[in-house]
Short mmCIF file of C-alpha atoms in Angstrom, two decimals:
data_model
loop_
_atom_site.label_atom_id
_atom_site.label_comp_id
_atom_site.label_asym_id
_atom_site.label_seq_id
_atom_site.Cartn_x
_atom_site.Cartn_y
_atom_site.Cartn_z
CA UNK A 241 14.67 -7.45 -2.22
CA UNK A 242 11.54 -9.81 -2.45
CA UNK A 243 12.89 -11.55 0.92
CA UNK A 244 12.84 -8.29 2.31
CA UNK A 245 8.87 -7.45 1.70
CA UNK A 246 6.81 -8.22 4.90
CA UNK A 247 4.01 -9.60 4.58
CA UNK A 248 0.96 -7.68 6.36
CA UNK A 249 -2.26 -8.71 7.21
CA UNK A 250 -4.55 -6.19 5.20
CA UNK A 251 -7.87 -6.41 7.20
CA UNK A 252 -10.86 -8.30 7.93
CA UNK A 253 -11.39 -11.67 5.52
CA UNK A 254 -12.82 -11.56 2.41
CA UNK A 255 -15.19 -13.52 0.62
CA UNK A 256 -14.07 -15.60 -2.27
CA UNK A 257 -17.39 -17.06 -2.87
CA UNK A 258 -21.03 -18.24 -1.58
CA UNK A 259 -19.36 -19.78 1.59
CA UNK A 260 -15.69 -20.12 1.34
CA UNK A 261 -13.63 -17.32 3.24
CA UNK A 262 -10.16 -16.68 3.17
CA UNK A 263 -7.80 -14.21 5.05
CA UNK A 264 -6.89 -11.57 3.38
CA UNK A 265 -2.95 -11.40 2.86
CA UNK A 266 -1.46 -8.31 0.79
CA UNK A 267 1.98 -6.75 0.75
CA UNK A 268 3.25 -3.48 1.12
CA UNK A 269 4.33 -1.76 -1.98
CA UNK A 270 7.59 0.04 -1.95
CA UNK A 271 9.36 3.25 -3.19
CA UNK A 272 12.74 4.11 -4.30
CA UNK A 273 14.01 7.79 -1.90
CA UNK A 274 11.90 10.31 -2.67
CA UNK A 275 10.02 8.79 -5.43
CA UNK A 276 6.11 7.88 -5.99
CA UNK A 277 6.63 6.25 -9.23
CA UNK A 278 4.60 2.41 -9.00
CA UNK A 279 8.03 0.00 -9.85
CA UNK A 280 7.69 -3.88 -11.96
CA UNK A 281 7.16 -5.80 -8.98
CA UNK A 282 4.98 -3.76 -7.09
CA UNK A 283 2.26 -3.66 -10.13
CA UNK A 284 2.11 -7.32 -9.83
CA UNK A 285 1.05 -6.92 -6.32
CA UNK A 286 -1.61 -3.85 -6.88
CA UNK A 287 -2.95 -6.43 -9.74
CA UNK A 288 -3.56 -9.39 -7.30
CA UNK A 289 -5.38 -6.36 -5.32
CA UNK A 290 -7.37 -5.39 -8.43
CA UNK A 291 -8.66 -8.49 -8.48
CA UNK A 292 -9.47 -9.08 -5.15
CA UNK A 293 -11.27 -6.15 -5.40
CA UNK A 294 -13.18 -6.83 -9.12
CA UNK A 295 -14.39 -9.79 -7.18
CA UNK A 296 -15.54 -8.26 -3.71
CA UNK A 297 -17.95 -5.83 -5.09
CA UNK A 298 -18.39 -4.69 -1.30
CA UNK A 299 -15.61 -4.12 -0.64
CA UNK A 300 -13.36 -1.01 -0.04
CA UNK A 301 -9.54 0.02 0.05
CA UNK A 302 -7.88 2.42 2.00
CA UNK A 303 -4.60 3.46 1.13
CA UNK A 304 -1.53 4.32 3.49
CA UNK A 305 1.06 6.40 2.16
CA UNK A 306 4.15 6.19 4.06
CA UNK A 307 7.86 7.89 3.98
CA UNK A 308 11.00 8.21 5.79
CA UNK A 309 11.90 10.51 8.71
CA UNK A 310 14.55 12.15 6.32
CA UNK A 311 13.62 15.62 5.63
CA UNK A 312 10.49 17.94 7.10
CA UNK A 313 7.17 16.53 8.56
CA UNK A 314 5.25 18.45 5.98
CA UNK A 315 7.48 17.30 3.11
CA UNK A 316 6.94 13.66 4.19
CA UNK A 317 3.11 14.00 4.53
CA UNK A 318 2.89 15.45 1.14
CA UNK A 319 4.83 12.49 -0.16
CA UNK A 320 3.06 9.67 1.48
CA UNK A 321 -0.02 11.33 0.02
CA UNK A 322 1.67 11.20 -3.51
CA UNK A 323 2.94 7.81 -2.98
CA UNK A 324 -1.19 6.78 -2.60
CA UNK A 325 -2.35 8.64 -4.68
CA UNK A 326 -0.24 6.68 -7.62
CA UNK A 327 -1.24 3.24 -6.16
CA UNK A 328 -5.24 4.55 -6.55
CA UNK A 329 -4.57 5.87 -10.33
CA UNK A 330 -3.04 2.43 -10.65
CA UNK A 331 -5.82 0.33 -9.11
CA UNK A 332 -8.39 2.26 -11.43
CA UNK A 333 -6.40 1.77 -14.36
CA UNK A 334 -6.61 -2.05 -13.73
CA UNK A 335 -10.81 -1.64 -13.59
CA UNK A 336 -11.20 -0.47 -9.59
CA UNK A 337 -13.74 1.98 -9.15
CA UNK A 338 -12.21 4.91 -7.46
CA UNK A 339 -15.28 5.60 -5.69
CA UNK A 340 -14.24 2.31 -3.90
CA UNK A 341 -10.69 4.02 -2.83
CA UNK A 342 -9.68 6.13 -0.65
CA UNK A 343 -6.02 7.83 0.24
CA UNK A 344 -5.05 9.08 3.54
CA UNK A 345 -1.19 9.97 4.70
CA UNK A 346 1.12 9.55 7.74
CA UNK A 347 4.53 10.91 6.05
CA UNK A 348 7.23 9.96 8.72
CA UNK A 349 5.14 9.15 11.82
CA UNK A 350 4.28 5.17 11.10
CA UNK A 351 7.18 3.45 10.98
CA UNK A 352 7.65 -0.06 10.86
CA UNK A 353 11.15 0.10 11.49
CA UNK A 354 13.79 2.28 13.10
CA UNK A 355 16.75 1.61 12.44
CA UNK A 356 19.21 4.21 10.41
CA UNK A 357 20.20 1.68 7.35
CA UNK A 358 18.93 1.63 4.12
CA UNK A 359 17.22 -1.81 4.26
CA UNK A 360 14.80 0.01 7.40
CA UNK A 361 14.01 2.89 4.64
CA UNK A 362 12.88 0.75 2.04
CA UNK A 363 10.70 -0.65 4.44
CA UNK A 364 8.95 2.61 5.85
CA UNK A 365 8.39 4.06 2.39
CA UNK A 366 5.16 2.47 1.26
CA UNK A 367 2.28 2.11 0.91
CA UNK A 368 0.09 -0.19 3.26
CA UNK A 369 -3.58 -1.18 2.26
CA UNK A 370 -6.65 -1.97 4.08
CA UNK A 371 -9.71 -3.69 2.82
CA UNK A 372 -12.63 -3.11 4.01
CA UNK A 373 -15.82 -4.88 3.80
CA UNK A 374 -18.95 -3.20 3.70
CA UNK A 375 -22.34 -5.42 4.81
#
């Protein structure tokens, strides 16, 4: 399953100190069908974000949920929405200011893969994050 996680570029670099900069590499987190529940893995990944975040003070998240074309548009937009809103609740349990965070949805309509297996569905139910920094 870990083989399976693509890695995604999350947005524009972030700084890790006075004059060092690094690119910014975060993964996806995933869901089990028709589930928003965060899973073992998947916290240590929103933790590495914490962090990032805790450390970039300027910085801001935006959260993509995601689901599978499986069931009504409307359905799948709610869930996506559900799906980020649990990674956010996560993230501010770990210290993240929620101020800093903010959720939107795209259900069904981003997917990153198309193909009618179940491998393809893990993949498009997610969440995605982007980091933005603020000058």
């Amino acid at each position: 399953e870990a083989e399976a996680r693509a890695k995604v570029e999350a947005g524009p670099e972030a700084k890790t100190g006075p004059e060092a900069k690094e690119a910014v590499r975060l993964e996806d987190i995933h869901f089990d069908f028709d589930m928003y529940e965060i899973k073992g893995n998947d916290k240590e990944i929103l933790s590495a974000l914490a962090e990032l975040l805790l450390k970039n003070k300027d910085a801001k998240l935006l959260l993509e949920g995601h689901a599978v074309d499986r069931g009504n548009s409307a359905y799948n937009l709610a869930l996506g929405e559900r799906r980020a809103q649990s990674a956010k609740e996560y993230l501010v349990t770990l210290g993240v200011s929620a101020a800093r965070i903010s959720n939107t949805t795209y259900g069904q309509e981003k997917p990153v893969c198309s193909e009618p297996n179940e491998d393809c569905w893990w993949k498009n139910r997610r969440v995605h994050f982007v980091v933005q920094e603020q000058k």
